[in-house]
Coordinates of C-alpha atoms in Angstrom, one line a residue:
X645 CA 6.9 -20.9 -22.6
X646 CA 9.5 -23.6 -22.3
X647 CA 12.0 -21.1 -20.9
X648 CA 9.6 -20.1 -18.2
X649 CA 9.4 -23.7 -17.0
X650 CA 13.1 -24.2 -17.3
X651 CA 13.6 -21.1 -15.1
X652 CA 11.2 -22.3 -12.5
X653 CA 14.0 -22.6 -9.8
X654 CA 14.9 -19.0 -10.4
X655 CA 11.3 -18.0 -10.0
X656 CA 10.8 -19.9 -6.8
X657 CA 14.1 -18.9 -5.2
X658 CA 13.6 -15.2 -6.1
X659 CA 10.1 -15.3 -4.7
X660 CA 11.1 -17.0 -1.5
X661 CA 14.0 -14.6 -1.0
X662 CA 11.9 -11.5 -1.6
X663 CA 8.8 -12.4 0.3
X664 CA 10.7 -14.2 3.0
X665 CA 12.9 -11.1 3.9
X666 CA 10.0 -8.6 3.6
X667 CA 7.4 -10.6 5.5
X668 CA 9.8 -11.6 8.3
X669 CA 10.8 -7.9 8.8
X670 CA 7.1 -6.9 8.8
X671 CA 6.1 -9.5 11.4
X672 CA 9.1 -8.8 13.5
X673 CA 8.0 -5.2 13.6
X674 CA 4.6 -6.4 15.1
X675 CA 6.3 -8.9 17.4
X676 CA 8.9 -6.6 19.0
X677 CA 6.3 -3.8 19.4
X678 CA 4.0 -6.3 21.1
X679 CA 6.8 -7.4 23.4
X680 CA 7.6 -3.8 24.2
X681 CA 4.2 -3.6 25.9
X682 CA 4.3 -7.1 27.4
X683 CA 1.8 -8.8 25.0
X684 CA 1.8 -12.6 24.9
X685 CA 2.5 -14.0 21.4
X686 CA 1.0 -17.4 20.5
X687 CA 3.0 -17.9 17.3
X688 CA 5.4 -16.4 14.9
X689 CA 5.0 -18.1 11.5
X690 CA 6.9 -17.7 8.2
X691 CA 4.7 -19.1 5.4
X692 CA 1.4 -20.9 5.7
X693 CA 0.3 -24.5 5.9
X694 CA 1.9 -27.4 7.8
X695 CA 5.2 -26.6 9.6
X696 CA 8.5 -27.8 8.3
X697 CA 10.1 -26.7 11.5
X698 CA 8.8 -25.4 14.8
X699 CA 9.9 -24.8 18.3
X700 CA 8.7 -23.0 21.5
X701 CA 10.8 -20.4 23.2
X702 CA 10.9 -19.7 27.0
X703 CA 7.8 -17.5 26.6
X704 CA 5.9 -20.4 25.0
X705 CA 5.7 -18.7 21.7
X706 CA 5.7 -21.1 18.8
X707 CA 8.3 -20.2 16.0
X708 CA 7.3 -21.9 12.8
X709 CA 8.6 -22.2 9.2
X710 CA 5.7 -23.6 7.0
X711 CA 5.6 -25.3 3.7
X712 CA 3.9 -22.5 1.7
X713 CA 6.5 -19.7 1.6
X714 CA 4.1 -16.9 0.7
X715 CA 3.6 -14.6 3.6
X716 CA 3.5 -15.2 7.3
X717 CA 2.0 -13.8 10.5
X718 CA 2.5 -13.2 14.2
X719 CA -0.5 -14.0 16.4
X720 CA -0.9 -12.5 19.9
X721 CA -3.1 -14.1 22.6
X722 CA -6.6 -12.7 22.4
X723 CA -6.0 -10.8 19.1
X724 CA -8.9 -11.1 16.6
X725 CA -7.2 -11.3 13.2
X726 CA -9.6 -13.6 11.5
X727 CA -13.3 -14.5 11.8
X728 CA -13.7 -16.8 14.9
X729 CA -10.6 -15.7 16.7
X730 CA -12.6 -14.3 19.6
X731 CA -13.5 -17.9 20.5
X732 CA -9.9 -18.8 20.9
X733 CA -7.7 -17.9 23.9
X734 CA -4.3 -19.7 24.3
X735 CA -3.3 -19.4 28.0
X736 CA 0.2 -20.9 27.5
X737 CA 2.3 -18.0 26.3
X738 CA 3.8 -15.6 28.8
X739 CA 2.5 -12.1 28.9
X740 CA -0.7 -10.0 28.6
X741 CA -3.6 -10.7 26.3
X742 CA -3.6 -8.4 23.3
X743 CA -6.9 -6.8 24.3
X744 CA -5.5 -5.8 27.7
X745 CA -3.3 -3.3 25.9
X746 CA -4.5 0.2 25.6
X747 CA -5.9 1.4 22.3
X748 CA -2.8 3.5 21.7
X749 CA -0.5 0.5 22.4
X750 CA -2.5 -1.8 20.1
X751 CA -2.4 0.8 17.4
X752 CA 1.4 1.1 17.7
X753 CA 1.8 -2.7 17.4
X754 CA -0.4 -2.6 14.3
X755 CA 1.6 0.3 12.8
X756 CA 5.0 -1.3 13.7
X757 CA 4.8 -3.9 10.9
X758 CA 4.4 -1.4 8.0
X759 CA 6.9 0.9 9.7
X760 CA 9.4 -1.9 9.8
X761 CA 8.9 -2.4 6.0
X762 CA 9.6 1.3 5.4
X763 CA 12.7 1.2 7.6
X764 CA 14.0 -1.8 5.7
X765 CA 13.6 0.2 2.4
X766 CA 15.4 3.2 3.9
X767 CA 18.3 1.0 4.9
X768 CA 18.5 -0.7 1.6
X769 CA 18.4 2.5 -0.4
X770 CA 20.8 4.2 2.0
X771 CA 23.2 1.2 1.7
X772 CA 23.2 1.5 -2.1
X773 CA 23.7 5.3 -1.9
X774 CA 26.6 4.8 0.5
X775 CA 28.2 2.1 -1.7
X776 CA 27.6 3.6 -5.2
X777 CA 26.6 7.2 -4.8
X778 CA 24.2 8.8 -7.3
X779 CA 24.8 9.8 -10.9
X780 CA 23.8 13.3 -11.8
X781 CA 22.1 13.5 -15.2
X782 CA 20.2 15.7 -17.5
X783 CA 17.1 14.3 -19.1
X784 CA 16.9 15.1 -22.8
X785 CA 14.2 14.6 -25.4
X786 CA 15.9 12.4 -28.0
X787 CA 12.9 11.7 -30.3
X788 CA 9.4 13.0 -30.7
X789 CA 7.0 10.6 -32.4
X790 CA 4.5 12.1 -34.8
X791 CA 0.9 12.1 -33.8
X792 CA 1.6 11.8 -30.1
X793 CA 0.8 14.2 -27.2
X794 CA 4.4 15.5 -27.1
X795 CA 4.4 16.4 -30.8
X796 CA 1.0 18.2 -30.4
X797 CA 2.4 20.1 -27.3
X798 CA 5.4 21.4 -29.3
X799 CA 8.2 19.3 -27.9
X800 CA 11.4 19.1 -30.1
X801 CA 14.3 16.7 -30.1
X802 CA 17.1 18.3 -28.0
X803 CA 14.8 19.8 -25.4
X804 CA 16.1 19.4 -21.8
X805 CA 13.4 18.6 -19.3
X806 CA 14.0 20.6 -16.1
X807 CA 10.7 20.6 -14.2
X808 CA 7.3 18.9 -14.2
X809 CA 4.5 20.9 -12.5
X810 CA 7.1 23.1 -10.9
X811 CA 9.1 20.2 -9.3
X812 CA 12.8 20.1 -10.2
X813 CA 13.8 17.1 -12.2
X814 CA 16.6 15.1 -10.6
X815 CA 16.7 12.0 -12.7
X816 CA 15.1 10.0 -15.6
X817 CA 13.1 7.8 -13.2
X818 CA 11.3 10.9 -11.8
X819 CA 10.2 11.9 -15.4
X820 CA 9.0 8.4 -16.4
X821 CA 7.2 7.8 -13.1
X822 CA 5.4 11.1 -13.2
X823 CA 4.2 10.7 -16.8
X824 CA 3.3 7.0 -16.2
X825 CA 0.9 8.0 -13.4
X826 CA -0.7 11.0 -15.1
X827 CA -2.9 9.4 -17.8
X828 CA -5.6 11.9 -18.7
X829 CA -4.1 14.6 -16.4
X830 CA -2.4 17.7 -17.9
X831 CA 1.2 18.2 -16.9
X832 CA 3.2 21.4 -17.2
X833 CA 6.6 20.3 -18.4
X834 CA 9.4 22.9 -18.3
X835 CA 12.1 22.5 -20.9
X836 CA 15.3 24.3 -21.8
X837 CA 15.6 25.0 -25.5
X838 CA 18.5 27.0 -26.9
X839 CA 19.0 28.6 -23.5
X840 CA 15.3 29.7 -23.3
X841 CA 12.9 28.2 -20.8
X842 CA 9.6 27.1 -22.1
X843 CA 6.5 25.6 -20.3
X844 CA 4.7 23.0 -22.5
X845 CA 1.3 21.7 -21.3
X846 CA 0.9 18.0 -22.3
X847 CA -1.6 15.3 -21.3
X848 CA -0.3 11.7 -21.2
X849 CA -2.4 8.9 -22.8
X850 CA -2.5 5.3 -21.7
X851 CA -0.2 3.1 -23.9
X852 CA 1.2 -0.4 -23.7
X853 CA 4.9 0.0 -22.9
X854 CA 7.6 -2.7 -22.7
X855 CA 9.4 -2.4 -19.4
X856 CA 12.6 -3.7 -20.9
X857 CA 12.2 -7.2 -19.5
X858 CA 9.5 -8.4 -21.9
X859 CA 6.5 -7.3 -19.8
X860 CA 3.9 -4.9 -21.1
X861 CA 2.6 -2.2 -18.8
X862 CA -0.5 -0.1 -19.5
X863 CA 0.8 3.3 -18.4
X864 CA 0.7 7.0 -19.3
X865 CA 3.0 8.1 -22.1
X866 CA 3.6 11.2 -24.2
X867 CA 5.3 9.4 -27.2
X868 CA 8.9 10.6 -26.8
X869 CA 12.2 8.9 -26.6
X870 CA 14.4 10.1 -23.7
X871 CA 18.2 10.2 -23.4
X872 CA 20.5 10.9 -20.5
X873 CA 23.5 13.1 -20.3
X874 CA 25.9 12.4 -17.4
X875 CA 27.0 15.6 -15.8
X876 CA 28.5 14.4 -12.6
X877 CA 28.4 11.9 -9.7
X878 CA 27.4 12.5 -6.1
X879 CA 28.9 10.6 -3.2
X880 CA 27.4 10.3 0.2
X881 CA 28.6 9.9 3.8
X882 CA 26.6 7.9 6.3
X883 CA 24.3 10.7 7.3
X884 CA 23.8 11.8 3.7
X885 CA 23.1 8.2 2.6
X886 CA 20.5 7.8 5.3
X887 CA 18.9 11.1 4.2
X888 CA 19.0 9.9 0.5
X889 CA 17.5 6.5 1.5
X890 CA 14.7 8.3 3.4
X891 CA 14.0 10.6 0.4
X892 CA 13.9 7.7 -2.0
X893 CA 11.7 5.7 0.2
X894 CA 9.3 8.7 0.6
X895 CA 9.2 9.0 -3.2
X896 CA 8.3 5.3 -3.6
X897 CA 5.6 5.7 -0.9
X898 CA 4.2 8.7 -2.7
X899 CA 4.2 7.0 -6.1
X900 CA 2.6 3.8 -4.8
X901 CA 0.0 5.7 -2.8
X902 CA -0.9 7.7 -5.9
X903 CA -1.2 4.6 -8.0
X904 CA -3.5 3.0 -5.4
X905 CA -5.6 6.2 -5.2
X906 CA -5.9 6.2 -9.0
X907 CA -7.1 2.6 -8.9
X908 CA -9.7 3.3 -6.3
X909 CA -11.0 6.2 -8.4
X910 CA -11.0 4.1 -11.6
X911 CA -8.2 6.1 -13.3
X912 CA -5.9 3.1 -13.4
X913 CA -6.9 -0.6 -14.0
X914 CA -6.4 -3.0 -11.2
X915 CA -4.2 -5.0 -13.5
X916 CA -1.4 -2.6 -12.5
X917 CA -1.2 -4.5 -9.2
X918 CA 1.2 -7.3 -8.9
X919 CA 1.0 -10.2 -6.5
X920 CA 3.5 -12.9 -5.5
X921 CA 3.4 -14.5 -9.1
X922 CA 4.1 -11.1 -10.7
X923 CA 6.9 -10.2 -8.3
X924 CA 8.5 -13.6 -8.9
X925 CA 8.1 -13.3 -12.7
X926 CA 9.6 -9.8 -12.7
X927 CA 12.6 -11.0 -10.6
X928 CA 13.0 -14.1 -12.9
X929 CA 13.2 -11.9 -15.9
X930 CA 15.7 -9.5 -14.3
X931 CA 17.9 -12.4 -13.2
X932 CA 17.7 -14.1 -16.6
X933 CA 18.3 -10.9 -18.6
X934 CA 21.4 -10.2 -16.5
X935 CA 22.8 -13.7 -16.7
X936 CA 22.4 -13.8 -20.5
X937 CA 24.8 -10.8 -20.9
X938 CA 27.7 -13.1 -21.6
X939 CA 30.0 -10.2 -22.5
X940 CA 30.1 -9.3 -18.8
X941 CA 32.3 -11.5 -16.6
X942 CA 30.3 -14.0 -14.5
X943 CA 31.4 -12.5 -11.2
X944 CA 30.1 -9.1 -12.2
X945 CA 26.8 -10.6 -13.5
X946 CA 26.3 -12.4 -10.1
X947 CA 27.0 -9.1 -8.4
X948 CA 24.4 -7.3 -10.5
X949 CA 21.8 -10.1 -9.9
X950 CA 22.3 -9.6 -6.1
X951 CA 22.0 -5.8 -6.4
X952 CA 18.8 -6.2 -8.5
X953 CA 17.3 -8.5 -5.9
X954 CA 18.2 -6.2 -3.1
X955 CA 16.7 -3.1 -4.9
X956 CA 13.5 -5.0 -5.8
X957 CA 13.3 -6.1 -2.2
X958 CA 13.1 -2.4 -1.1
X959 CA 10.3 -1.7 -3.6
X960 CA 8.4 -4.8 -2.5
X961 CA 8.9 -3.9 1.2
X962 CA 7.3 -0.4 0.6
X963 CA 4.4 -2.0 -1.4
X964 CA 3.6 -4.6 1.4
X965 CA 3.9 -1.9 4.1
X966 CA 1.4 0.4 2.2
X967 CA -0.9 -2.5 1.3
X968 CA -1.2 -3.5 4.9
X969 CA -2.2 0.1 5.8
X970 CA -5.3 0.0 3.6
X971 CA -8.4 0.4 5.8
X972 CA -9.7 -3.1 5.0
X973 CA -10.7 -5.7 7.7
X974 CA -8.1 -8.4 8.2
X975 CA -5.3 -5.9 7.2
X976 CA -3.5 -3.7 9.8
X977 CA -5.3 -0.7 8.4
X978 CA -8.7 -2.3 9.0
X979 CA -7.8 -3.0 12.7
X980 CA -6.6 0.6 13.0
X981 CA -10.1 1.6 12.0
X982 CA -11.6 -0.6 14.7
X983 CA -9.2 1.1 17.2
X984 CA -10.2 4.6 16.0
X985 CA -13.8 3.7 16.7
X986 CA -13.0 2.4 20.1
X987 CA -10.9 5.6 20.9
X988 CA -13.8 7.9 19.8
X989 CA -16.8 5.9 21.2
X990 CA -15.2 4.7 24.4
X991 CA -15.9 1.0 23.7
X992 CA -14.8 -1.7 21.2
X993 CA -16.7 -2.4 18.0
X994 CA -19.2 -5.2 18.8
X995 CA -17.8 -8.7 18.2
X996 CA -20.6 -9.6 15.8
X997 CA -19.8 -6.5 13.7
X998 CA -16.1 -7.3 13.7
X999 CA -16.9 -10.9 12.6
X1000 CA -19.0 -9.7 9.7
X1001 CA -16.4 -7.1 8.7
X1002 CA -13.5 -9.6 8.9
X1003 CA -15.5 -12.1 6.8
X1004 CA -16.3 -9.5 4.2
X1005 CA -12.7 -8.3 4.1
X1006 CA -11.4 -11.8 3.7
X1007 CA -13.7 -12.5 0.8
X1008 CA -12.8 -9.1 -0.8
X1009 CA -9.1 -9.8 -0.5
X1010 CA -9.5 -13.3 -1.8
X1011 CA -11.3 -11.9 -4.9
X1012 CA -8.7 -9.3 -5.5
X1013 CA -5.9 -11.9 -5.1
X1014 CA -7.6 -14.2 -7.7
X1015 CA -7.9 -11.3 -10.2
X1016 CA -4.4 -10.1 -9.6
X1017 CA -2.9 -13.6 -9.7
X1018 CA -4.7 -14.5 -12.9
X1019 CA -3.3 -11.3 -14.5
X1020 CA 0.2 -12.1 -13.3
X1021 CA -0.1 -15.7 -14.7
X1022 CA -1.2 -14.3 -18.1
X1023 CA 1.7 -11.9 -18.0
X1024 CA 4.3 -14.6 -17.4
X1025 CA 3.4 -16.2 -20.8
X1026 CA 2.7 -19.6 -19.3
X1027 CA -0.6 -19.7 -21.1
X1028 CA 1.0 -18.8 -24.5
X1029 CA 2.9 -16.0 -26.0
X1030 CA 6.2 -14.5 -24.7

């Protein structure tokens, strides 16, 4: 626990960096989309609470950096983001009130934030692919633990995993991710054994697995050890890197969506979610683990830390983009539901109904935030343990 407190600055700096970049990009997506249609913006805020710095631009939009660096928002004139907003109308900023935009225009502004997050992830993954390429590997079963699902299914050490449910395996991450998100669901895993192709049905069970950074995750497992065999290295040009970045971002979106869907249906515990504390703790552990590798030159360790932060930033960006698309009031997805109602019915959702929905959504999100944050705090080890 002492190490956690001593690494507090790493935790704070990592969290501010990750959430700062991701949230600013998200809100800039909303802001520039609103500007495209001439919407008047009251404020663009990074963080919450009292401002450290603020200024007004020539359009009378307040640009603020606040004391609590967890999140941020852009507020358009006449936009009902929170309960009670319909009673406020700032006439100072230049432009059209948000509600004067068409349903389609307002929907585009709402979608622009999450889309900006996805574009950020694509650019990060594309930049990494352009700079470092992609290793080509075979995923090999190195060890089969007795009494586990893999042993019961007939896996043997030396089997090469080539497909899962008919999908070609391209790397170890794909194998681990698919198994982790398939607790209780049968998978058809194709292996190559002595030049023969076998299809082995196996059902992952939920186990507590160490992620390599001292954190325990309750995920699906089949009780095998995996090894990698490098068979080549793929380099990318600019177009190929952008394509690879798009594919990788699509994979993360698919995986995150599947995880959220399994949580909604009760197949995965809500403890799998991570909030700001969990993100900061994961980054702290990654930074600390890298910097402790004293056999590696300091310059190389600093480079690895930066690369880790950038890669985590891409995953967090996708997560925040998808989270904001959930159809819950106060989130972008909830307002899109209001817009869909207006487009179908020809008139807006009554203000009283919107107020009630926004209040309920705010309470629900607060409850989820408390549960997730508590789980993240326990995971950090502050309350005892590792």
